[in-house]
XYZ file of N, CA and C in Angstrom:
699
model
N 24.672 10.645 -15.021
C 23.482 10.188 -15.730
C 23.252 11.050 -16.965
N 22.859 10.416 -18.071
C 22.522 11.160 -19.276
C 21.290 12.028 -19.026
N 21.252 13.163 -19.704
C 20.154 14.097 -19.501
C 18.818 13.505 -19.937
N 18.799 12.797 -21.076
C 17.522 12.236 -21.523
C 17.001 11.175 -20.551
N 17.911 10.413 -19.951
C 17.485 9.429 -18.958
C 16.950 10.127 -17.715
N 17.610 11.203 -17.309
C 17.150 11.964 -16.146
C 15.727 12.471 -16.363
N 15.459 12.978 -17.558
C 14.123 13.495 -17.867
C 13.091 12.364 -17.800
N 13.451 11.193 -18.334
C 12.529 10.058 -18.300
C 12.264 9.604 -16.869
N 13.311 9.628 -16.043
C 13.165 9.193 -14.658
C 12.374 10.201 -13.821
N 12.270 11.431 -14.302
C 11.614 12.501 -13.552
C 10.203 12.798 -14.056
N 9.829 12.217 -15.178
C 8.535 12.483 -15.800
C 7.960 11.188 -16.352
N 6.841 11.301 -17.038
C 6.241 10.147 -17.711
C 6.681 10.051 -19.172
N 7.615 10.889 -19.588
C 8.063 10.908 -20.980
C 8.895 9.676 -21.306
N 8.752 9.198 -22.542
C 9.616 8.135 -23.032
C 10.952 8.731 -23.470
N 11.928 7.876 -23.778
C 13.232 8.369 -24.204
C 13.122 9.197 -25.490
N 12.316 8.742 -26.445
C 12.168 9.482 -27.701
C 11.463 10.816 -27.477
N 10.481 10.850 -26.570
C 9.789 12.100 -26.250
C 10.727 13.074 -25.544
N 11.598 12.551 -24.686
C 12.573 13.408 -24.011
C 13.534 14.041 -25.009
N 13.939 13.287 -26.000
C 14.846 13.821 -27.027
C 14.164 14.910 -27.841
N 12.887 14.698 -28.160
C 12.167 15.738 -28.914
C 12.017 17.001 -28.071
N 11.781 16.824 -26.778
C 11.672 17.974 -25.889
C 12.978 18.767 -25.864
N 14.093 18.071 -25.819
C 15.400 18.741 -25.783
C 15.627 19.568 -27.047
N 15.193 19.075 -28.167
C 15.388 19.793 -29.429
C 14.660 21.134 -29.461
N 13.612 21.268 -28.656
C 12.851 22.523 -28.648
C 13.561 23.631 -27.871
N 14.613 23.282 -27.126
C 15.321 24.283 -26.333
C 14.616 24.635 -25.038
N 13.721 23.751 -24.600
C 12.948 24.013 -23.382
C 13.659 23.590 -22.113
N 14.802 22.889 -22.266
C 15.483 22.317 -21.105
C 16.783 23.062 -20.827
N 16.964 23.449 -19.580
C 18.223 24.081 -19.176
C 18.846 23.284 -18.044
N 20.172 23.299 -18.016
C 20.933 22.644 -16.950
C 21.856 23.681 -16.338
N 21.657 23.948 -15.079
C 22.460 24.942 -14.355
C 22.501 26.293 -15.080
N 21.332 26.666 -15.622
C 21.193 27.988 -16.237
C 21.477 28.063 -17.721
N 21.913 26.978 -18.333
C 22.233 26.982 -19.763
C 21.331 26.018 -20.522
N 20.839 26.481 -21.690
C 20.012 25.620 -22.525
C 20.861 24.461 -23.044
N 20.320 23.248 -22.921
C 21.021 22.055 -23.402
C 20.082 21.292 -24.320
N 20.598 20.924 -25.505
C 19.795 20.175 -26.461
C 20.304 18.759 -26.671
N 21.486 18.458 -26.161
C 22.074 17.138 -26.352
C 21.528 16.148 -25.335
N 20.910 15.047 -25.789
C 20.396 14.045 -24.852
C 21.509 13.319 -24.097
N 22.736 13.352 -24.669
C 23.857 12.643 -24.053
C 24.577 13.466 -22.996
N 24.129 14.723 -22.805
C 24.758 15.572 -21.787
C 24.740 14.876 -20.424
N 25.911 14.803 -19.780
C 25.998 14.191 -18.462
C 25.648 15.212 -17.386
N 24.856 14.783 -16.409
C 24.512 15.670 -15.298
C 24.816 14.950 -13.985
N 24.987 15.733 -12.950
C 25.279 15.175 -11.627
C 24.036 15.291 -10.744
N 24.126 14.736 -9.560
C 22.993 14.792 -8.630
C 22.732 16.219 -8.162
N 23.733 17.086 -8.306
C 23.575 18.475 -7.863
C 23.115 19.406 -8.982
N 22.983 18.877 -10.205
C 22.594 19.726 -11.335
C 21.155 20.205 -11.182
N 20.926 21.451 -11.593
C 19.565 21.998 -11.600
C 19.016 21.893 -13.011
N 18.017 21.057 -13.191
C 17.416 20.834 -14.500
C 16.027 21.459 -14.513
N 15.804 22.354 -15.477
C 14.519 23.034 -15.603
C 13.903 22.735 -16.962
N 12.592 22.570 -16.985
C 11.840 22.463 -18.233
C 10.849 23.607 -18.260
N 11.056 24.523 -19.206
C 10.229 25.738 -19.277
C 10.200 26.452 -17.931
N 11.354 26.454 -17.261
C 11.491 27.170 -15.998
C 11.061 26.409 -14.766
N 10.482 25.210 -14.957
C 10.022 24.400 -13.828
C 11.053 23.318 -13.513
N 11.452 23.178 -12.242
C 12.494 22.209 -11.883
C 12.014 20.762 -11.970
N 12.946 19.896 -12.365
C 12.705 18.462 -12.353
C 13.543 17.831 -11.250
N 13.041 16.756 -10.682
C 13.815 16.009 -9.695
C 13.504 14.532 -9.849
N 14.482 13.703 -9.531
C 14.297 12.266 -9.642
C 13.225 11.789 -8.670
N 12.497 10.777 -9.089
C 11.485 10.177 -8.225
C 12.185 9.207 -7.277
N 12.194 9.512 -5.996
C 12.794 8.618 -5.007
C 11.782 7.619 -4.496
N 12.122 6.925 -3.430
C 11.178 5.992 -2.832
C 9.976 6.746 -2.276
N 8.806 6.163 -2.483
C 7.566 6.770 -2.004
C 6.859 5.816 -1.046
N 6.257 6.399 -0.016
C 5.575 5.625 1.013
C 4.195 6.254 1.204
N 3.163 5.503 0.836
C 1.819 6.065 0.715
C 0.828 5.303 1.591
N -0.041 6.068 2.239
C -1.174 5.523 2.999
C -2.450 5.823 2.214
N -3.265 4.791 1.998
C -4.526 4.940 1.280
C -5.657 4.373 2.116
N -6.769 5.087 2.147
C -7.986 4.556 2.766
C -8.784 3.867 1.663
N -8.627 2.555 1.602
C -9.234 1.791 0.506
C -10.754 1.753 0.626
N -11.448 2.132 -0.445
C -12.909 1.980 -0.441
C -13.295 0.564 -0.863
N -14.524 0.200 -0.601
C -15.031 -1.084 -1.083
C -15.083 -1.071 -2.610
N -15.144 -2.251 -3.188
C -15.258 -2.425 -4.643
C -14.041 -1.889 -5.386
N -12.879 -2.024 -4.779
C -11.600 -1.789 -5.453
C -10.723 -2.993 -5.156
N -9.732 -3.229 -6.032
C -8.872 -4.392 -5.861
C -7.429 -3.955 -5.658
N -6.705 -4.771 -4.904
C -5.296 -4.498 -4.624
C -4.428 -5.227 -5.647
N -4.269 -4.614 -6.807
C -3.435 -5.176 -7.855
C -2.678 -4.049 -8.543
N -1.517 -4.388 -9.093
C -0.745 -3.414 -9.870
C -0.812 -3.727 -11.362
N -1.602 -4.738 -11.726
C -1.709 -5.146 -13.125
C -2.778 -4.313 -13.823
N -2.463 -3.044 -14.036
C -3.447 -2.130 -14.610
C -3.676 -2.445 -16.084
N -4.945 -2.577 -16.435
C -5.300 -2.744 -17.833
C -4.959 -4.095 -18.420
N -4.567 -5.064 -17.588
C -4.178 -6.360 -18.127
C -5.107 -7.480 -17.663
N -6.076 -7.149 -16.815
C -7.011 -8.153 -16.323
C -8.443 -7.666 -16.541
N -9.285 -8.612 -16.933
C -10.693 -8.262 -17.152
C -11.400 -8.257 -15.796
N -11.227 -7.190 -15.052
C -11.790 -7.087 -13.718
C -13.004 -6.161 -13.723
N -13.925 -6.431 -12.811
C -15.093 -5.573 -12.667
C -14.761 -4.317 -11.876
N -13.638 -4.350 -11.134
C -13.354 -3.282 -10.185
C -12.031 -2.592 -10.524
N -11.914 -1.297 -10.199
C -10.652 -0.591 -10.441
C -9.602 -0.960 -9.397
N -8.347 -0.770 -9.761
C -7.251 -0.995 -8.817
C -7.098 0.217 -7.906
N -6.630 -0.031 -6.686
C -6.357 1.078 -5.769
C -5.264 1.993 -6.327
N -4.395 1.459 -7.173
C -3.331 2.274 -7.771
C -3.929 3.393 -8.617
N -5.073 3.151 -9.216
C -5.727 4.152 -10.058
C -6.250 5.334 -9.253
N -6.302 5.203 -7.932
C -6.751 6.308 -7.081
C -5.634 7.309 -6.795
N -4.392 6.945 -7.147
C -3.233 7.783 -6.838
C -2.900 8.699 -8.006
N -2.677 9.959 -7.717
C -2.267 10.928 -8.741
C -0.760 11.134 -8.625
N 0.002 10.146 -9.124
C 1.460 10.195 -9.043
C 2.047 9.729 -10.374
N 3.288 10.149 -10.643
C 3.974 9.652 -11.828
C 4.643 8.327 -11.491
N 4.997 7.588 -12.526
C 5.685 6.306 -12.371
C 4.905 5.353 -11.465
N 3.588 5.331 -11.616
C 2.775 4.468 -10.754
C 3.040 2.987 -11.014
N 3.622 2.669 -12.179
C 3.925 1.276 -12.489
C 5.010 0.705 -11.581
N 5.747 1.573 -10.885
C 6.793 1.106 -9.978
C 6.248 0.722 -8.607
N 5.040 1.130 -8.314
C 4.497 0.964 -6.967
C 4.024 -0.466 -6.717
N 4.163 -0.889 -5.476
C 3.703 -2.198 -5.039
C 2.872 -2.036 -3.769
N 1.959 -2.958 -3.551
C 1.051 -2.894 -2.407
C 1.588 -3.787 -1.299
N 1.822 -3.194 -0.143
C 2.384 -3.925 0.994
C 1.250 -4.407 1.897
N 0.669 -5.529 1.535
C -0.436 -6.062 2.330
C -1.772 -5.811 1.653
N -2.261 -6.791 0.944
C -3.471 -6.613 0.149
C -4.743 -6.777 0.984
N -5.834 -6.246 0.458
C -7.157 -6.416 1.057
C -8.110 -6.951 0.000
N -9.122 -7.694 0.438
C -10.133 -8.207 -0.480
C -10.938 -7.053 -1.086
N -11.659 -7.356 -2.144
C -12.412 -6.334 -2.859
C -13.437 -5.643 -1.960
N -14.042 -6.393 -1.018
C -15.073 -5.807 -0.161
C -14.532 -5.296 1.168
N -13.229 -5.460 1.421
C -12.615 -4.992 2.658
C -12.119 -3.568 2.478
N -12.324 -2.735 3.480
C -11.938 -1.325 3.408
C -10.787 -1.036 4.371
N -10.258 0.190 4.270
C -9.298 0.649 5.260
C -7.881 0.782 4.772
N -6.948 0.670 5.711
C -5.554 1.027 5.496
C -4.845 0.104 4.507
N -4.308 0.715 3.456
C -3.424 0.036 2.510
C -2.142 0.865 2.414
N -0.995 0.194 2.488
C 0.297 0.855 2.335
C 0.873 0.516 0.962
N 1.353 1.547 0.272
C 1.840 1.405 -1.100
C 3.217 2.039 -1.189
N 4.155 1.362 -1.851
C 5.525 1.865 -1.903
C 6.249 1.317 -3.125
N 7.377 1.923 -3.456
C 8.287 1.348 -4.446
C 9.609 0.942 -3.802
N 9.624 0.877 -2.486
C 10.780 0.429 -1.714
C 10.550 -1.041 -1.343
N 11.196 -1.941 -2.083
C 10.963 -3.356 -1.904
C 11.352 -3.879 -0.533
N 12.460 -3.394 0.015
C 12.897 -3.863 1.329
C 11.932 -3.427 2.423
N 11.427 -2.208 2.311
C 10.457 -1.695 3.280
C 9.175 -2.522 3.221
N 8.729 -2.812 2.010
C 7.526 -3.615 1.827
C 7.716 -5.014 2.411
N 8.907 -5.575 2.243
C 9.193 -6.923 2.739
C 9.062 -6.993 4.261
N 9.436 -5.917 4.934
C 9.355 -5.915 6.391
C 7.905 -5.942 6.881
N 6.983 -5.571 6.020
C 5.561 -5.624 6.364
C 4.958 -6.978 5.997
N 5.315 -7.508 4.835
C 4.634 -8.679 4.298
C 5.300 -10.008 4.638
N 6.579 -9.999 4.990
C 7.271 -11.249 5.264
C 6.694 -11.933 6.504
N 6.318 -13.218 6.416
C 5.766 -13.919 7.585
C 6.706 -13.903 8.788
N 8.006 -13.933 8.539
C 8.970 -13.952 9.626
C 9.012 -12.671 10.433
N 8.541 -11.570 9.859
C 8.555 -10.282 10.569
C 7.396 -10.144 11.538
N 6.340 -10.949 11.360
C 5.165 -10.935 12.235
C 4.621 -9.521 12.452
N 4.513 -8.766 11.368
C 3.972 -7.407 11.456
C 2.485 -7.479 11.800
N 2.068 -6.765 12.822
C 0.673 -6.836 13.272
C -0.254 -6.035 12.362
N -1.485 -6.511 12.260
C -2.540 -5.805 11.529
C -3.803 -5.835 12.379
N -4.403 -4.666 12.566
C -5.622 -4.594 13.373
C -6.828 -4.289 12.480
N -7.894 -5.052 12.705
C -9.116 -4.928 11.907
C -10.313 -4.645 12.816
N -11.237 -3.860 12.294
C -12.554 -3.705 12.919
C -13.490 -4.640 12.159
N -14.131 -5.535 12.906
C -14.909 -6.608 12.296
C -16.359 -6.534 12.754
N -17.275 -6.548 11.798
C -18.701 -6.652 12.107
C -19.163 -8.056 11.751
N -19.963 -8.659 12.641
C -20.335 -10.052 12.523
C -21.841 -10.237 12.342
N -22.193 -11.347 11.707
C -23.607 -11.630 11.452
C -24.333 -12.051 12.721
N -23.592 -12.710 13.641
C -24.214 -13.226 14.857
C -23.429 -12.768 16.086
N -24.070 -12.685 17.234
C -23.351 -12.329 18.457
C -22.223 -13.317 18.731
N -21.125 -12.796 19.270
C -19.948 -13.608 19.567
C -19.794 -13.733 21.075
N -19.583 -14.962 21.531
C -19.414 -15.195 22.964
C -18.072 -14.655 23.438
N -18.035 -14.152 24.659
C -16.815 -13.590 25.220
C -15.677 -14.615 25.279
N -16.010 -15.877 25.334
C -14.983 -16.922 25.384
C -14.151 -16.987 24.113
N -14.616 -16.348 23.057
C -13.870 -16.364 21.795
C -12.508 -15.705 21.936
N -12.395 -14.749 22.855
C -11.117 -14.056 23.039
C -10.015 -15.049 23.399
N -10.334 -16.009 24.253
C -9.338 -17.013 24.645
C -9.016 -17.945 23.485
N -10.010 -18.262 22.669
C -9.767 -19.116 21.507
C -8.820 -18.441 20.516
N -9.030 -17.163 20.294
C -8.145 -16.431 19.388
C -6.736 -16.333 19.970
N -6.643 -16.185 21.275
C -5.343 -16.076 21.935
C -4.550 -17.381 21.825
N -5.254 -18.508 21.763
C -4.595 -19.799 21.655
C -4.298 -20.176 20.202
N -5.022 -19.579 19.276
C -4.880 -19.930 17.862
C -6.118 -20.632 17.365
N -6.482 -20.364 16.117
C -7.689 -20.925 15.511
C -7.286 -21.945 14.452
N -7.987 -23.067 14.424
C -7.750 -24.074 13.389
C -8.578 -23.722 12.149
N -7.911 -23.305 11.107
C -8.587 -22.944 9.868
C -8.799 -24.177 9.001
N -9.889 -24.181 8.274
C -10.159 -25.286 7.357
C -9.049 -25.346 6.300
N -8.509 -26.557 6.102
C -7.468 -26.749 5.102
C -6.064 -26.463 5.579
N -5.905 -26.028 6.837
C -4.588 -25.728 7.398
C -4.195 -26.806 8.399
N -2.904 -27.113 8.446
C -2.406 -28.142 9.365
C -2.130 -27.580 10.762
N -1.738 -26.310 10.826
C -1.379 -25.706 12.101
C -2.394 -24.640 12.506
N -2.453 -24.380 13.790
C -3.275 -23.282 14.284
C -2.707 -21.951 13.802
N -3.551 -20.953 13.736
C -3.047 -19.608 13.459
C -2.191 -19.152 14.632
N -1.383 -18.148 14.407
C -0.637 -17.553 15.509
C -1.608 -16.873 16.471
N -1.229 -16.744 17.735
C -2.112 -16.080 18.695
C -2.537 -14.694 18.206
N -3.812 -14.398 18.394
C -4.376 -13.118 17.975
C -5.099 -12.486 19.152
N -5.232 -11.157 19.097
C -5.860 -10.429 20.203
C -7.243 -9.943 19.775
N -8.234 -10.317 20.560
C -9.620 -9.969 20.253
C -10.154 -9.037 21.336
N -10.695 -7.889 20.922
C -11.305 -6.930 21.847
C -12.757 -6.717 21.432
N -13.649 -6.756 22.402
C -15.070 -6.598 22.100
C -15.474 -5.126 22.116
N -16.121 -4.696 21.053
C -16.785 -3.401 21.009
C -18.245 -3.595 21.381
N -18.834 -4.648 20.844
C -20.185 -5.075 21.186
C -20.257 -6.565 20.875
N -21.423 -7.158 21.022
C -21.553 -8.587 20.753
C -21.285 -8.933 19.291
N -21.524 -7.963 18.409
C -21.368 -8.238 16.979
C -20.333 -7.332 16.314
N -19.513 -6.662 17.115
C -18.416 -5.843 16.567
C -17.195 -6.016 17.456
N -16.069 -6.333 16.829
C -14.836 -6.586 17.583
C -13.652 -5.938 16.873
N -12.563 -5.783 17.623
C -11.276 -5.403 17.061
C -10.379 -6.628 17.136
N -9.790 -6.997 16.021
C -8.938 -8.177 15.968
C -7.554 -7.796 15.466
N -6.520 -8.181 16.212
C -5.128 -7.957 15.807
C -4.482 -9.296 15.524
N -4.006 -9.453 14.286
C -3.321 -10.681 13.886
C -1.872 -10.364 13.543
N -1.048 -11.406 13.468
C 0.382 -11.214 13.244
C 0.882 -12.056 12.072
N -0.009 -12.332 11.167
C 0.322 -13.068 9.948
C -0.679 -12.657 8.883
N -0.610 -13.277 7.718
C -1.496 -12.840 6.648
C -1.891 -13.961 5.716
N -2.546 -14.981 6.276
C -3.022 -16.075 5.448
C -4.181 -15.609 4.568
N -4.443 -16.372 3.531
C -5.499 -16.045 2.571
C -6.843 -15.923 3.279
N -7.477 -14.747 3.146
C -8.803 -14.499 3.746
C -8.824 -14.865 5.232
N -7.710 -14.607 5.913
C -7.552 -15.144 7.259
C -8.630 -14.704 8.241
N -8.913 -13.415 8.302
C -9.871 -12.935 9.304
C -11.242 -13.565 9.081
N -11.690 -13.601 7.855
C -12.992 -14.183 7.555
C -13.014 -15.674 7.899
N -11.904 -16.355 7.615
C -11.833 -17.794 7.887
C -11.769 -18.079 9.386
N -11.143 -17.191 10.146
C -11.065 -17.396 11.600
C -12.456 -17.365 12.221
N -13.256 -16.404 11.814
C -14.608 -16.327 12.379
C -15.509 -17.429 11.823
N -15.272 -17.808 10.568
C -16.039 -18.919 9.998
C -15.767 -20.204 10.767
N -14.521 -20.365 11.246
C -14.168 -21.560 12.021
C -14.931 -21.622 13.333
N -15.431 -20.466 13.805
C -16.231 -20.426 15.030
C -17.726 -20.415 14.723
N -18.056 -20.624 13.450
C -19.459 -20.693 13.069
C -20.107 -19.339 12.870
N -19.308 -18.288 12.663
C -19.851 -16.954 12.458
C -19.514 -16.473 11.047
N -19.995 -15.294 10.724
C -19.783 -14.753 9.374
C -19.462 -13.268 9.455
N -18.409 -12.853 8.768
C -18.006 -11.448 8.742
C -18.870 -10.696 7.740
N -19.538 -9.655 8.205
C -20.377 -8.854 7.310
C -19.683 -7.574 6.848
N -18.688 -7.104 7.612
C -17.926 -5.919 7.220
C -16.549 -6.013 7.864
N -15.529 -5.629 7.089
C -14.154 -5.735 7.562
C -13.386 -4.477 7.157
N -12.726 -3.871 8.146
C -12.042 -2.591 7.932
C -10.693 -2.637 8.644
N -9.589 -2.458 7.899
C -8.268 -2.476 8.528
C -7.922 -1.079 9.035
N -7.560 -1.015 10.315
C -7.294 0.269 10.961
C -5.813 0.543 11.172
N -4.994 -0.508 11.218
C -3.599 -0.292 11.607
C -2.718 -1.415 11.064
N -1.493 -1.038 10.656
C -0.447 -1.989 10.280
C 0.793 -1.612 11.074
N 1.281 -2.524 11.912
C 2.398 -2.184 12.790
C 2.010 -1.000 13.663
N 2.847 0.046 13.629
C 2.544 1.257 14.393
C 1.848 2.325 13.555
N 1.550 1.999 12.308
C 0.941 2.975 11.399
C -0.581 2.854 11.455
N -1.232 3.917 11.902
C -2.686 3.938 12.007
C -3.284 4.711 10.833
N -4.419 4.248 10.363
C -5.119 4.946 9.288
C -5.479 6.351 9.744
N -5.105 7.335 8.961
C -5.389 8.734 9.276
C -6.904 8.968 9.239
N -7.502 9.385 10.354
C -8.956 9.596 10.381
C -9.417 10.733 9.471
N -8.479 11.558 9.016
C -8.832 12.659 8.118
C -9.022 12.180 6.674
N -8.571 10.967 6.376
C -8.688 10.454 5.010
C -10.057 9.832 4.787
N -10.785 10.366 3.834
C -12.049 9.760 3.438
C -11.749 8.536 2.571
N -12.741 7.690 2.382
C -12.565 6.521 1.521
C -12.100 6.955 0.133
N -11.015 6.356 -0.341
C -10.459 6.694 -1.647
C -9.375 7.754 -1.598
N -9.178 8.398 -0.445
C -8.155 9.436 -0.326
C -6.841 8.829 0.165
N -5.748 9.557 -0.069
C -4.425 9.052 0.294
C -3.512 10.212 0.665
N -2.407 9.876 1.302
C -1.352 10.845 1.578
C -0.029 10.103 1.730
N 1.076 10.857 1.640
C 2.387 10.263 1.899
C 2.566 10.064 3.403
N 3.269 9.010 3.775
C 3.564 8.785 5.180
C 4.509 9.849 5.700
N 4.402 10.151 6.969
C 5.377 11.018 7.607
C 6.676 10.230 7.792
N 7.779 10.933 8.041
C 9.059 10.251 8.299
C 8.932 9.300 9.473
N 8.224 9.734 10.507
C 8.069 8.900 11.698
C 7.315 7.623 11.378
N 6.253 7.737 10.594
C 5.485 6.560 10.196
C 6.328 5.619 9.335
N 7.039 6.186 8.379
C 7.858 5.365 7.483
C 8.944 4.616 8.259
N 9.594 5.301 9.194
C 10.699 4.697 9.952
C 10.219 3.705 10.999
N 8.921 3.688 11.293
C 8.412 2.774 12.308
C 8.400 1.321 11.824
N 8.479 1.140 10.522
C 8.435 -0.221 9.956
C 9.835 -0.825 10.005
């Protein structure tokens, strides 16, 4: 790989900015100052800028506790939106490469997974993978215990030809439940309860597959997934 490309891949610098940086003599490769942008380097080369090491940005796997009034979009600065993107909450370079694996509505809070690994993201979002998602749901009206069986059989959503896939409903109280679904239709959770004549007043995603939202993360905070969490998908 050319040295100027390596610098661009490791920082937010453009190709022209990387070339100007090289001219200053601030960049060394394996202990020697290099000013040529065309210098070839290997994966084992040690590249320093003012004594600080650079490394290529590999795949990243991020857990975010999404706050309300944020949107799950990567189109930063290109839409006239009232709300900021969840991507803007991340302090990382090359954020334009990141994609959201499983979006949430603007008023829905909780676990969002963000990555630049397309295949990993596909295993979460592809309908054929049936990746489970668990939500904590607060309702406007008390829910009858018989609803658990209705969810287990599938709910007929307005505008849909088929029932939803079987879902698991656990009661916390008459107006608070835990719901696990295995698909991701548009506004699905809200529409499922609307089909039973109820209304969702608060919705919080707690888990995707085997990945649970870290209770140490406050709303708006994030961290990288552990190897175990990443490999569970």
